[in-house]
mmCIF file of C-alpha atoms in Angstrom:
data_model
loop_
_atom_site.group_PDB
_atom_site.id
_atom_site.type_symbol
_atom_site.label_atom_id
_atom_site.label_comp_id
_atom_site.label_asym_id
_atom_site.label_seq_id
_atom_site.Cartn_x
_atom_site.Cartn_y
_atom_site.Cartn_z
ATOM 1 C CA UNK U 1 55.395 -67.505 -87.287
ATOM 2 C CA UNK U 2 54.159 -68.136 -83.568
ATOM 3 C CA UNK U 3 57.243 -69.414 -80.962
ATOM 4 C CA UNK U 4 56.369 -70.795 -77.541
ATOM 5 C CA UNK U 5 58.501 -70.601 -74.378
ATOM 6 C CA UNK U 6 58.567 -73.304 -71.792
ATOM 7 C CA UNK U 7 57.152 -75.962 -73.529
ATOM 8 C CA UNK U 8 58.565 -78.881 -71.422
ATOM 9 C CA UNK U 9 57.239 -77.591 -68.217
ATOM 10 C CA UNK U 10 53.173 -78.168 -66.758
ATOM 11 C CA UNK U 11 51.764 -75.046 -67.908
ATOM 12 C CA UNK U 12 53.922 -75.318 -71.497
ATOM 13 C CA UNK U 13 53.443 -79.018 -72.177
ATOM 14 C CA UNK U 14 49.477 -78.389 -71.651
ATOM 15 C CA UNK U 15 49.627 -75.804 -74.073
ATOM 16 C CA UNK U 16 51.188 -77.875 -77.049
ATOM 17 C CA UNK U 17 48.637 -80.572 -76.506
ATOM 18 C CA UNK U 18 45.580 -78.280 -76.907
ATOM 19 C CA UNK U 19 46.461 -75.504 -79.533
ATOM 20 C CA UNK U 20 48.096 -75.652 -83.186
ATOM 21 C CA UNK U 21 51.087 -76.861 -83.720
ATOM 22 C CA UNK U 22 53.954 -73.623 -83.299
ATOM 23 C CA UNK U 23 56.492 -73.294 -85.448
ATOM 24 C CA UNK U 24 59.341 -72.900 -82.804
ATOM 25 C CA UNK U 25 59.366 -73.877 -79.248
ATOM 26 C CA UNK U 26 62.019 -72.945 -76.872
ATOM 27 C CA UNK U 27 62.752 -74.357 -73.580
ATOM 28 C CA UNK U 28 65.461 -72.512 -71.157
ATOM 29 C CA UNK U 29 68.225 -74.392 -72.566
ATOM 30 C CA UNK U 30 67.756 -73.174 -76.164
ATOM 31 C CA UNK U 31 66.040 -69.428 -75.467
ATOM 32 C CA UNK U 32 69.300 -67.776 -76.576
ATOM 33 C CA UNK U 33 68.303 -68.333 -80.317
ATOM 34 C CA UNK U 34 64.478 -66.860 -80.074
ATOM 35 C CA UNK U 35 66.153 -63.351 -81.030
ATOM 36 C CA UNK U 36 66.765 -64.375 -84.242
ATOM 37 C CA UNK U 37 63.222 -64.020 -85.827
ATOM 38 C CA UNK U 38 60.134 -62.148 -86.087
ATOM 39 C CA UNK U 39 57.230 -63.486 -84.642
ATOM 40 C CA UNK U 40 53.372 -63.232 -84.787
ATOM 41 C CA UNK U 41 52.436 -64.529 -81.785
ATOM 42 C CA UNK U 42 55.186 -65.537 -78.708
ATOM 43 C CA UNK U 43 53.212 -66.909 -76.358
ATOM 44 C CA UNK U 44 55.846 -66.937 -72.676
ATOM 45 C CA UNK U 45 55.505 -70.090 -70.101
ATOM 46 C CA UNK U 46 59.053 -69.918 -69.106
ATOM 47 C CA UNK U 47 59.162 -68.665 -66.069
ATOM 48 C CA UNK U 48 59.759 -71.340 -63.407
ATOM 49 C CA UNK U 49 56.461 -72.282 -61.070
ATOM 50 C CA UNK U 50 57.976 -74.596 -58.509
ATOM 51 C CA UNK U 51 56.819 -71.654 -55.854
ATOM 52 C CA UNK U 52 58.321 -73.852 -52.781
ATOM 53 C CA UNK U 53 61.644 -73.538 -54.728
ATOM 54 C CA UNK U 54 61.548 -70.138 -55.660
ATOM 55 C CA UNK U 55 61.140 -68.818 -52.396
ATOM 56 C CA UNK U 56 63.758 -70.926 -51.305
ATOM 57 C CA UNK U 57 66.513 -69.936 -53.315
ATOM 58 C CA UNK U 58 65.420 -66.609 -54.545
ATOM 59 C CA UNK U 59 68.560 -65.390 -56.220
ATOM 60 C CA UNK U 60 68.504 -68.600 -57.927
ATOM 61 C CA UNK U 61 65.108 -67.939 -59.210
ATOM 62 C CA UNK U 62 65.990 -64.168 -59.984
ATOM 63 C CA UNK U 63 69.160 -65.259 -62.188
ATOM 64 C CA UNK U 64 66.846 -67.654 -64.201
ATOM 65 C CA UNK U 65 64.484 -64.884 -64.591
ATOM 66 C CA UNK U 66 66.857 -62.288 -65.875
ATOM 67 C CA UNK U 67 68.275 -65.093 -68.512
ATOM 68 C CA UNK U 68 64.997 -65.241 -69.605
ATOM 69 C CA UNK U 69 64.573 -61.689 -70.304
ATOM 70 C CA UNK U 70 67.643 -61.157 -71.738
ATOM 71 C CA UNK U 71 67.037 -63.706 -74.150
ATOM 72 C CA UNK U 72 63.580 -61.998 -75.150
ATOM 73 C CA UNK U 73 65.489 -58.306 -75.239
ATOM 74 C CA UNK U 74 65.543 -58.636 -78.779
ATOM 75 C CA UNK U 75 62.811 -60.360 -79.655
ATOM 76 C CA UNK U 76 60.419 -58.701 -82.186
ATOM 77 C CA UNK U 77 56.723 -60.342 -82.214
ATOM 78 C CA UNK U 78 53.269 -58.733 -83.178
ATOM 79 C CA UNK U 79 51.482 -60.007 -79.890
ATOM 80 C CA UNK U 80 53.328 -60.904 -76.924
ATOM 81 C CA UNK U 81 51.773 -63.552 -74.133
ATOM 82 C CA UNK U 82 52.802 -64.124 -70.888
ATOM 83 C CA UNK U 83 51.932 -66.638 -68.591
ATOM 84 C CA UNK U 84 51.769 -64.866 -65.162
ATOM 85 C CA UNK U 85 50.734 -65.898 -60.941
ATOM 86 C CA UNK U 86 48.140 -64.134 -58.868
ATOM 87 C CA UNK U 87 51.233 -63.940 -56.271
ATOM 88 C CA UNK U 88 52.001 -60.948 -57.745
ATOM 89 C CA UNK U 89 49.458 -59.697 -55.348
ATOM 90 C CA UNK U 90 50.834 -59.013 -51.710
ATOM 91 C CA UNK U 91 47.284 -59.510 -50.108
ATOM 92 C CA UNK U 92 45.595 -61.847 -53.191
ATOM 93 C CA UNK U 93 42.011 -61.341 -51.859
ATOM 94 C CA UNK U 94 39.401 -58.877 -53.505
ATOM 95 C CA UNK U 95 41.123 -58.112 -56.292
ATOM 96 C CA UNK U 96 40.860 -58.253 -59.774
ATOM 97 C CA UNK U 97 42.412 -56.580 -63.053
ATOM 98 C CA UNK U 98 41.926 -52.959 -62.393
ATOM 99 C CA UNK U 99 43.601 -53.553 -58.948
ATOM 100 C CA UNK U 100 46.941 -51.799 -58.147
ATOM 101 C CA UNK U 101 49.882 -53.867 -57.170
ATOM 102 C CA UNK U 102 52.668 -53.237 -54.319
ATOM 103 C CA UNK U 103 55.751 -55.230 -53.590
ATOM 104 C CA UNK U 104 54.857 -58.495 -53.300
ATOM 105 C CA UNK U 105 55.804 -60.365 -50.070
ATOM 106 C CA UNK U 106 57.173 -63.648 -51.554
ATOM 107 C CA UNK U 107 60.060 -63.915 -53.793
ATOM 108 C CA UNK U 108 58.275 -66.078 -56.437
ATOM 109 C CA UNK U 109 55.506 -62.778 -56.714
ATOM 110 C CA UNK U 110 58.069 -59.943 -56.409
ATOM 111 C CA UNK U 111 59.958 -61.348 -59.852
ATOM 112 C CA UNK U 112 57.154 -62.632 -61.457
ATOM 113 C CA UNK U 113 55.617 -58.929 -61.578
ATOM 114 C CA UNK U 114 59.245 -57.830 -62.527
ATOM 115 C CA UNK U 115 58.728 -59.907 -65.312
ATOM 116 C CA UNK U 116 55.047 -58.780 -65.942
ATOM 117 C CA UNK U 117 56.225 -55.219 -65.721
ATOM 118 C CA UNK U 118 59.602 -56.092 -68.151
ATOM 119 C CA UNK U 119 56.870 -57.574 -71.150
ATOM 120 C CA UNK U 120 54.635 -54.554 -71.159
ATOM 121 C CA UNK U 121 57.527 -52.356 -71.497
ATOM 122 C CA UNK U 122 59.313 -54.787 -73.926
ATOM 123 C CA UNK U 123 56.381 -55.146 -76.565
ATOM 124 C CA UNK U 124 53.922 -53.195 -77.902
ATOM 125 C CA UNK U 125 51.026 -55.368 -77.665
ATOM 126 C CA UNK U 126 50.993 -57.751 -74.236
ATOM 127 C CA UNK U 127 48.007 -60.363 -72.615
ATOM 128 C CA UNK U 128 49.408 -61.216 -69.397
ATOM 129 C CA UNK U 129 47.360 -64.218 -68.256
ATOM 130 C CA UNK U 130 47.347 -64.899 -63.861
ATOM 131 C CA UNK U 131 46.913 -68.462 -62.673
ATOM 132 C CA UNK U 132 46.036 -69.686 -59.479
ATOM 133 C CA UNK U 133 46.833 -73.193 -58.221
ATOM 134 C CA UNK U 134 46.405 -75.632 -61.011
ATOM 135 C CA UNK U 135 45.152 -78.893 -61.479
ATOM 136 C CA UNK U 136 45.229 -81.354 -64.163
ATOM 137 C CA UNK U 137 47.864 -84.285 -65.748
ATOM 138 C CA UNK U 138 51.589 -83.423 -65.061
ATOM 139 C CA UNK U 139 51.066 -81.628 -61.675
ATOM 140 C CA UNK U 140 54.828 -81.749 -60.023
ATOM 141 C CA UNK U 141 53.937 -79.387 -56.762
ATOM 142 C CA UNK U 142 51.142 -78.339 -55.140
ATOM 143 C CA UNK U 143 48.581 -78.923 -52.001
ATOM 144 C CA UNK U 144 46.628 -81.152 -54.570
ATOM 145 C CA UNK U 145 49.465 -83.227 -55.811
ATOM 146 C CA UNK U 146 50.683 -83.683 -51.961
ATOM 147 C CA UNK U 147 47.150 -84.930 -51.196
ATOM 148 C CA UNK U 148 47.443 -87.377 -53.741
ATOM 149 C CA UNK U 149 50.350 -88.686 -53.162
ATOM 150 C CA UNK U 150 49.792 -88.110 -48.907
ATOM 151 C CA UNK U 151 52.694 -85.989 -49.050
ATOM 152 C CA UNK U 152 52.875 -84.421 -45.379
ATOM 153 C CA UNK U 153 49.806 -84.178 -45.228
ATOM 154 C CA UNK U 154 49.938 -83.308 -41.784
ATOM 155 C CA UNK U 155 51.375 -79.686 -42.746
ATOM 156 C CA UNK U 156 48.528 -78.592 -44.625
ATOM 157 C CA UNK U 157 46.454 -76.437 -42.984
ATOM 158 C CA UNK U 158 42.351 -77.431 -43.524
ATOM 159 C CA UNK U 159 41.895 -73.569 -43.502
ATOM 160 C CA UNK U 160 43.721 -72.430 -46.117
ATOM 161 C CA UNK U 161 41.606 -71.366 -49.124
ATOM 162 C CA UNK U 162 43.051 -71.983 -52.641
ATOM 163 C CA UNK U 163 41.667 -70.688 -56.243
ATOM 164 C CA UNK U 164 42.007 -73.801 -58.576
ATOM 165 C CA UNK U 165 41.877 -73.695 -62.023
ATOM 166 C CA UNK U 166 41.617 -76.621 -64.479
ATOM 167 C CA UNK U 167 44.427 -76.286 -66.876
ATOM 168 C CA UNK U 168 42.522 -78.083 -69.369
ATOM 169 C CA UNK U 169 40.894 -74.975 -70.427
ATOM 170 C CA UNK U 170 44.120 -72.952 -70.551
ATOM 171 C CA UNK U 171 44.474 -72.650 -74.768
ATOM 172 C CA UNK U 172 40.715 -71.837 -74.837
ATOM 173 C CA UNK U 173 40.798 -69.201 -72.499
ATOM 174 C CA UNK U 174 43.637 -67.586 -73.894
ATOM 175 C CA UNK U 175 42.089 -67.206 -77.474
ATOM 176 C CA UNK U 176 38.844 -65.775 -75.512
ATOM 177 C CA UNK U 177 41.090 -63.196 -74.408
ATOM 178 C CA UNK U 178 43.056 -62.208 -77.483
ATOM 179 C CA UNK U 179 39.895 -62.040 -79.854
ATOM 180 C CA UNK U 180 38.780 -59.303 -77.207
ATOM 181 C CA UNK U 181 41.981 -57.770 -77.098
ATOM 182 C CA UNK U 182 42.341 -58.016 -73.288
ATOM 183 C CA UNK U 183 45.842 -57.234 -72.114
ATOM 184 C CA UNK U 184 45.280 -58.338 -68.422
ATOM 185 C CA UNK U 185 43.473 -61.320 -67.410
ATOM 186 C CA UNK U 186 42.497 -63.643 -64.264
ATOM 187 C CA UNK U 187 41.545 -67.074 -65.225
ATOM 188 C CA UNK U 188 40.149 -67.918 -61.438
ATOM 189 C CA UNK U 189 37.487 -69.849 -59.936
ATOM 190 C CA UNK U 190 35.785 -69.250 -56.635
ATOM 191 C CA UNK U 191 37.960 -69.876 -53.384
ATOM 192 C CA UNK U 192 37.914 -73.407 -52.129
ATOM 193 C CA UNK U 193 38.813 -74.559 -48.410
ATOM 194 C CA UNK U 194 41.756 -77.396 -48.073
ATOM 195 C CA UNK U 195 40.266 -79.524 -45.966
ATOM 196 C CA UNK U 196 36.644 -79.557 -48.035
ATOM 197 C CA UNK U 197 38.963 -80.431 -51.237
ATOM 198 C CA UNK U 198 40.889 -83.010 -49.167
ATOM 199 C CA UNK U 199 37.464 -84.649 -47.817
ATOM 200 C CA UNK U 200 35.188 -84.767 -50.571
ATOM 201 C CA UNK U 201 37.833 -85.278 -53.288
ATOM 202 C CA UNK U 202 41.126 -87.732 -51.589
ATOM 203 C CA UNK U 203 38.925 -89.082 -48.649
ATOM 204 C CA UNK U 204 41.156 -87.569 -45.986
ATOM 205 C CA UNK U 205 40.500 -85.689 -43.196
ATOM 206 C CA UNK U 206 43.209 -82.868 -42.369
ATOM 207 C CA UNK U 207 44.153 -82.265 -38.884
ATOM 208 C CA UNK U 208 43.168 -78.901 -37.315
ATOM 209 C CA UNK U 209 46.447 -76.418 -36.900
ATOM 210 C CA UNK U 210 46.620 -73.528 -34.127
ATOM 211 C CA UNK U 211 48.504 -70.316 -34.082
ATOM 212 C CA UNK U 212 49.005 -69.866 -37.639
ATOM 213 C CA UNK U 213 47.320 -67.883 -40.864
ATOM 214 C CA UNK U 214 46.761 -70.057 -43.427
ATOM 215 C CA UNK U 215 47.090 -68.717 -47.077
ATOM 216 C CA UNK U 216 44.125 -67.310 -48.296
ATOM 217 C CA UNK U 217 43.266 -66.380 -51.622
ATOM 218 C CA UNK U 218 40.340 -64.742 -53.090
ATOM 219 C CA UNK U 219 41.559 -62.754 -56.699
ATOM 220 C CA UNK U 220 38.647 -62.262 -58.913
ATOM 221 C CA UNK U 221 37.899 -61.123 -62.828
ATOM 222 C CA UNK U 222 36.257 -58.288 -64.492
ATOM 223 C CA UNK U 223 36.172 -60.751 -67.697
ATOM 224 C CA UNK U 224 34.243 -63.640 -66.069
ATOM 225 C CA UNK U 225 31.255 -63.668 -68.313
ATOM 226 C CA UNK U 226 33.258 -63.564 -71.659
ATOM 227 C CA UNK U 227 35.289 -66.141 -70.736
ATOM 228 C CA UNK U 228 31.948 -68.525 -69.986
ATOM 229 C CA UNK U 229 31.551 -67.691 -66.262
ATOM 230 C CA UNK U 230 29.592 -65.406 -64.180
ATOM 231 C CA UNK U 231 29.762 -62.947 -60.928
ATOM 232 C CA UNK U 232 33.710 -62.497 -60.802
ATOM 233 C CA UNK U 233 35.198 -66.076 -61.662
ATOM 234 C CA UNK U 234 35.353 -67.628 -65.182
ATOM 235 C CA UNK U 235 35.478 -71.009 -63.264
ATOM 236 C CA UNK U 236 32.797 -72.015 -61.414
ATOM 237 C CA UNK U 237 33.120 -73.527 -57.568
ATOM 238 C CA UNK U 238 31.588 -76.880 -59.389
ATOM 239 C CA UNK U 239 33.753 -77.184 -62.620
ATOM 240 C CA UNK U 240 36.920 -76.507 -60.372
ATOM 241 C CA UNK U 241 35.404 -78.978 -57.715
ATOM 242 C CA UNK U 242 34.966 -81.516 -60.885
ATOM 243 C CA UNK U 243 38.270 -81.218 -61.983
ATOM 244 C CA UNK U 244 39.602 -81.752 -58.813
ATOM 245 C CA UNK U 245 38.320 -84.833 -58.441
ATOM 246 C CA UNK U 246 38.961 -86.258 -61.858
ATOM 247 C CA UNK U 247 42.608 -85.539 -60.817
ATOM 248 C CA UNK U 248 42.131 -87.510 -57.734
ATOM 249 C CA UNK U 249 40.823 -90.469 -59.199
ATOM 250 C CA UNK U 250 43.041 -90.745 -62.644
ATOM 251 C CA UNK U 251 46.251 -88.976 -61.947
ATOM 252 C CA UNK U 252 49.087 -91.968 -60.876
ATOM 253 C CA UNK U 253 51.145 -91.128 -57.606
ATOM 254 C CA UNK U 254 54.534 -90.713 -57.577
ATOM 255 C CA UNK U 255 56.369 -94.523 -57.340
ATOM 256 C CA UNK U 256 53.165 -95.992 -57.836
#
């Protein structure tokens, strides 16, 4: 029997369209009764991404976090997958699987490696999959879905550099990695500067900002060429470019 957890949310409801049909699904209102099974494959998207909100009201976020594991303390499953954030890096640039980890400097990173740390101590066999920013249908909050919808624009900084990964190739990806029995794994393309993504793929041009650091991210993969890609991304700049811009043109803004 296979269960999956958080399938109403972006990463979740992606995951239900592309792979077989599970048996259970859980969202955070009905978690308490996972427990009650044994499980072949639990595959975890439960963890809340609104980032923005997170790191707003961090003990919010914590409390929903420690729900969630106490809901999976007595779960029982033969492989264990858990949708993870390359925030759990403090400094997310040149590093990969094999890299060590300290406190992260965000809320949303520091409990998202709790939670990364809680599954491989929790189950005996664990794939914990990173993302970077997404794109693709459903997007609720990011840089990409404020450039769409010319949400304050004006606060983005043209500098920044962003990983983006097309979330269409999420279910694939993951069944790359469990046929090789990875336990870790980036699913990352090549870094991509904000104002290039908001020129060539929304037609706007972002205004310069002064005095501040603008995020900067730059996590890379040991596992690029088994999952299709090459150097240290399994996403190349293009495909993630593509996908970008196939979000630009068919994804509806909000109150449209």
């Amino acid at each position: 029997m296979n269960a999956l957890i958080g399938w109403s949310g972006v990463v979740g409801s992606t995951i239900v369209r592309q792979a077989p049909p599970f048996e259970q699904v859980f969202r955070s209102t009905t978690i308490g009764g996972i427990g009650r099974e044994e499980y072949d494959l639990v595959v975890c998207a439960g963890a809340p991404g609104a980032k923005w909100q997170a790191n707003r009201e961090p003990e919010a976020d914590r409390a929903s976090l420690t729900r969630l594991t106490a809901a999976l303390g007595g779960l029982r499953c033969r492989r264990f997958v858990l949708i993870s954030t390359v925030d759990v890096f403090a400094a997310p640039r040149g590093v990969d699987e094999s890299s060590a980890i300290a406190a992260a400097s965000s809320p949303y990173g520091r409990h998202r490696r709790e939670l990364e740390i809680f599954a491989n101590e929790q189950f005996q066999s664990v794939l914990i999959v990173r993302l970077p920013a997404l794109v693709g249908p459903g997007l609720r909050k990011n840089a990409l879905f404020d450039l769409l919808n010319r949400h304050e624009v004006e606060r983005l900084d043209p500098d920044a550099r962003y990983q983006v990964y097309p979330i269409d190739r999420l279910w694939a990806d993951i069944q790359l990695a469990l046929a090789a029995d990875l336990h870790l794994v980036h699913l990352v393309a090549p870094p991509l500067r904000l104002g290039d993504i908001a020129r060539e793929a929304f037609g706007l041009q972002l205004p310069a900002h002064r005095g501040s650091v603008p995020p900067s991210y730059d996590v890379r993969s040991r596992h690029a060429a088994l999952l299709g890609g090459a150097d240290s991304w399994p996403v190349s700049r293009e495909e993630s470019m593509r996908a970008i811009v196939t979000y630009a043109r068919s994804e509806p803004r909000v109150g449209a």
